PDB file of C-alpha atoms in Angstrom:
ATOM      1  CA  UNK A  21      99.092 103.469  57.556  1.00  0.00           C
ATOM      2  CA  UNK A  22     101.613 103.441  54.972  1.00  0.00           C
ATOM      3  CA  UNK A  23     100.103 106.417  53.206  1.00  0.00           C
ATOM      4  CA  UNK A  24     100.466 108.514  56.512  1.00  0.00           C
ATOM      5  CA  UNK A  25     104.149 107.312  57.086  1.00  0.00           C
ATOM      6  CA  UNK A  26     104.852 108.825  53.510  1.00  0.00           C
ATOM      7  CA  UNK A  27     102.774 111.950  54.131  1.00  0.00           C
ATOM      8  CA  UNK A  28     104.724 112.647  57.427  1.00  0.00           C
ATOM      9  CA  UNK A  29     108.256 111.995  55.712  1.00  0.00           C
ATOM     10  CA  UNK A  30     107.168 114.139  52.668  1.00  0.00           C
ATOM     11  CA  UNK A  31     106.134 116.797  55.102  1.00  0.00           C
ATOM     12  CA  UNK A  32     109.235 116.656  57.210  1.00  0.00           C
ATOM     13  CA  UNK A  33     111.482 116.726  54.023  1.00  0.00           C
ATOM     14  CA  UNK A  34     109.687 119.704  52.976  1.00  0.00           C
ATOM     15  CA  UNK A  35     110.094 121.567  56.134  1.00  0.00           C
ATOM     16  CA  UNK A  36     113.852 120.740  56.190  1.00  0.00           C
ATOM     17  CA  UNK A  37     114.380 121.643  52.865  1.00  0.00           C
ATOM     18  CA  UNK A  38     112.725 124.971  52.772  1.00  0.00           C
ATOM     19  CA  UNK A  39     114.176 126.235  55.995  1.00  0.00           C
ATOM     20  CA  UNK A  40     116.991 128.659  55.850  1.00  0.00           C
ATOM     21  CA  UNK A  41     119.954 128.171  58.096  1.00  0.00           C
ATOM     22  CA  UNK A  42     120.633 130.855  60.950  1.00  0.00           C
ATOM     23  CA  UNK A  43     123.421 132.988  60.351  1.00  0.00           C
ATOM     24  CA  UNK A  44     123.600 133.946  64.153  1.00  0.00           C
ATOM     25  CA  UNK A  45     127.278 135.147  65.192  1.00  0.00           C
ATOM     26  CA  UNK A  46     128.530 133.379  68.600  1.00  0.00           C
ATOM     27  CA  UNK A  47     130.806 136.588  68.583  1.00  0.00           C
ATOM     28  CA  UNK A  48     127.770 138.797  69.024  1.00  0.00           C
ATOM     29  CA  UNK A  49     126.296 136.552  71.967  1.00  0.00           C
ATOM     30  CA  UNK A  50     129.872 136.782  73.563  1.00  0.00           C
ATOM     31  CA  UNK A  51     129.917 140.525  73.329  1.00  0.00           C
ATOM     32  CA  UNK A  52     126.586 140.845  75.227  1.00  0.00           C
ATOM     33  CA  UNK A  53     124.337 141.067  72.585  1.00  0.00           C
ATOM     34  CA  UNK A  54     121.030 139.052  73.614  1.00  0.00           C
ATOM     35  CA  UNK A  55     119.028 139.934  70.747  1.00  0.00           C
ATOM     36  CA  UNK A  56     119.159 140.597  67.088  1.00  0.00           C
ATOM     37  CA  UNK A  57     117.417 143.984  67.255  1.00  0.00           C
ATOM     38  CA  UNK A  58     120.416 145.448  68.741  1.00  0.00           C
ATOM     39  CA  UNK A  59     121.920 145.590  65.455  1.00  0.00           C
ATOM     40  CA  UNK A  60     119.315 144.789  62.814  1.00  0.00           C
ATOM     41  CA  UNK A  61     116.080 146.428  61.671  1.00  0.00           C
ATOM     42  CA  UNK A  62     114.320 143.462  62.066  1.00  0.00           C
ATOM     43  CA  UNK A  63     113.790 141.919  65.558  1.00  0.00           C
ATOM     44  CA  UNK A  64     114.446 138.501  64.122  1.00  0.00           C
ATOM     45  CA  UNK A  65     117.844 139.361  62.891  1.00  0.00           C
ATOM     46  CA  UNK A  66     119.118 139.171  59.522  1.00  0.00           C
ATOM     47  CA  UNK A  67     118.821 141.565  56.408  1.00  0.00           C
ATOM     48  CA  UNK A  68     119.363 145.250  56.868  1.00  0.00           C
ATOM     49  CA  UNK A  69     121.312 146.661  59.912  1.00  0.00           C
ATOM     50  CA  UNK A  70     120.300 149.592  61.859  1.00  0.00           C
ATOM     51  CA  UNK A  71     122.649 152.730  62.483  1.00  0.00           C
ATOM     52  CA  UNK A  72     124.222 151.019  65.569  1.00  0.00           C
ATOM     53  CA  UNK A  73     124.785 147.530  63.582  1.00  0.00           C
ATOM     54  CA  UNK A  74     126.376 149.368  60.592  1.00  0.00           C
ATOM     55  CA  UNK A  75     128.622 151.045  63.293  1.00  0.00           C
ATOM     56  CA  UNK A  76     129.636 147.772  64.836  1.00  0.00           C
ATOM     57  CA  UNK A  77     130.029 146.199  61.279  1.00  0.00           C
ATOM     58  CA  UNK A  78     132.365 148.955  60.272  1.00  0.00           C
ATOM     59  CA  UNK A  79     134.469 148.653  63.825  1.00  0.00           C
ATOM     60  CA  UNK A  80     134.819 144.979  63.245  1.00  0.00           C
ATOM     61  CA  UNK A  81     135.751 145.124  59.668  1.00  0.00           C
ATOM     62  CA  UNK A  82     138.537 147.524  60.080  1.00  0.00           C
ATOM     63  CA  UNK A  83     141.610 148.129  62.056  1.00  0.00           C
ATOM     64  CA  UNK A  84     141.455 150.218  65.161  1.00  0.00           C
ATOM     65  CA  UNK A  85     141.619 153.870  64.413  1.00  0.00           C
ATOM     66  CA  UNK A  86     140.361 153.529  60.838  1.00  0.00           C
ATOM     67  CA  UNK A  87     136.786 154.157  61.914  1.00  0.00           C
ATOM     68  CA  UNK A  88     135.593 157.725  63.191  1.00  0.00           C
ATOM     69  CA  UNK A  89     131.667 157.223  63.999  1.00  0.00           C
ATOM     70  CA  UNK A  90     129.647 160.244  63.070  1.00  0.00           C
ATOM     71  CA  UNK A  91     128.066 162.082  66.098  1.00  0.00           C
ATOM     72  CA  UNK A  92     124.820 160.475  65.170  1.00  0.00           C
ATOM     73  CA  UNK A  93     126.035 156.882  65.215  1.00  0.00           C
ATOM     74  CA  UNK A  94     128.111 157.814  68.441  1.00  0.00           C
ATOM     75  CA  UNK A  95     124.821 158.852  70.346  1.00  0.00           C
ATOM     76  CA  UNK A  96     122.976 155.466  69.096  1.00  0.00           C
ATOM     77  CA  UNK A  97     126.013 153.605  70.295  1.00  0.00           C
ATOM     78  CA  UNK A  98     125.995 155.429  73.848  1.00  0.00           C
ATOM     79  CA  UNK A  99     122.073 155.113  74.086  1.00  0.00           C
ATOM     80  CA  UNK A 100     122.040 151.276  73.064  1.00  0.00           C
ATOM     81  CA  UNK A 101     124.818 150.618  75.428  1.00  0.00           C
ATOM     82  CA  UNK A 102     123.184 152.203  78.422  1.00  0.00           C
ATOM     83  CA  UNK A 103     120.223 150.434  77.573  1.00  0.00           C
ATOM     84  CA  UNK A 104     121.954 146.997  77.228  1.00  0.00           C
ATOM     85  CA  UNK A 105     123.401 147.978  80.694  1.00  0.00           C
ATOM     86  CA  UNK A 106     120.187 148.882  82.374  1.00  0.00           C
ATOM     87  CA  UNK A 107     118.807 145.628  81.214  1.00  0.00           C
ATOM     88  CA  UNK A 108     121.633 143.399  82.593  1.00  0.00           C
ATOM     89  CA  UNK A 109     121.736 145.445  86.008  1.00  0.00           C
ATOM     90  CA  UNK A 110     125.113 146.984  85.275  1.00  0.00           C
ATOM     91  CA  UNK A 111     125.760 150.593  85.750  1.00  0.00           C
ATOM     92  CA  UNK A 112     126.380 152.835  82.823  1.00  0.00           C
ATOM     93  CA  UNK A 113     129.906 154.029  81.917  1.00  0.00           C
ATOM     94  CA  UNK A 114     129.262 157.620  83.040  1.00  0.00           C
ATOM     95  CA  UNK A 115     128.121 156.145  86.776  1.00  0.00           C
ATOM     96  CA  UNK A 116     131.175 153.891  86.712  1.00  0.00           C
ATOM     97  CA  UNK A 117     133.627 156.871  86.128  1.00  0.00           C
ATOM     98  CA  UNK A 118     131.710 159.116  88.674  1.00  0.00           C
ATOM     99  CA  UNK A 119     132.111 156.461  91.209  1.00  0.00           C
ATOM    100  CA  UNK A 120     135.663 155.863  90.727  1.00  0.00           C
ATOM    101  CA  UNK A 121     135.305 152.348  89.347  1.00  0.00           C
ATOM    102  CA  UNK A 122     135.888 153.320  85.844  1.00  0.00           C
TER     103      UNK A 122
END
């Protein structure tokens, strides 16, 4: 019985010591990003950012007006925003402005 308890304790310690801490930012959740794949290449998050994530990172790192996204980034941001809005049942920006609610 003692050997089993020691083995269980050693296994638990090994798992806890090898786990990397999560670096999820609560700010991103508050901004409506419910999954890591919005900004990261890996769906689990962490590591390299996709084009949209790089644009968000640049926008959050600089003062307003200092960032002028490239046309490709702007298209990516528009598509990602539209997909997020549809997933949450919200109208797109274009639909809001054309209906007078913008």
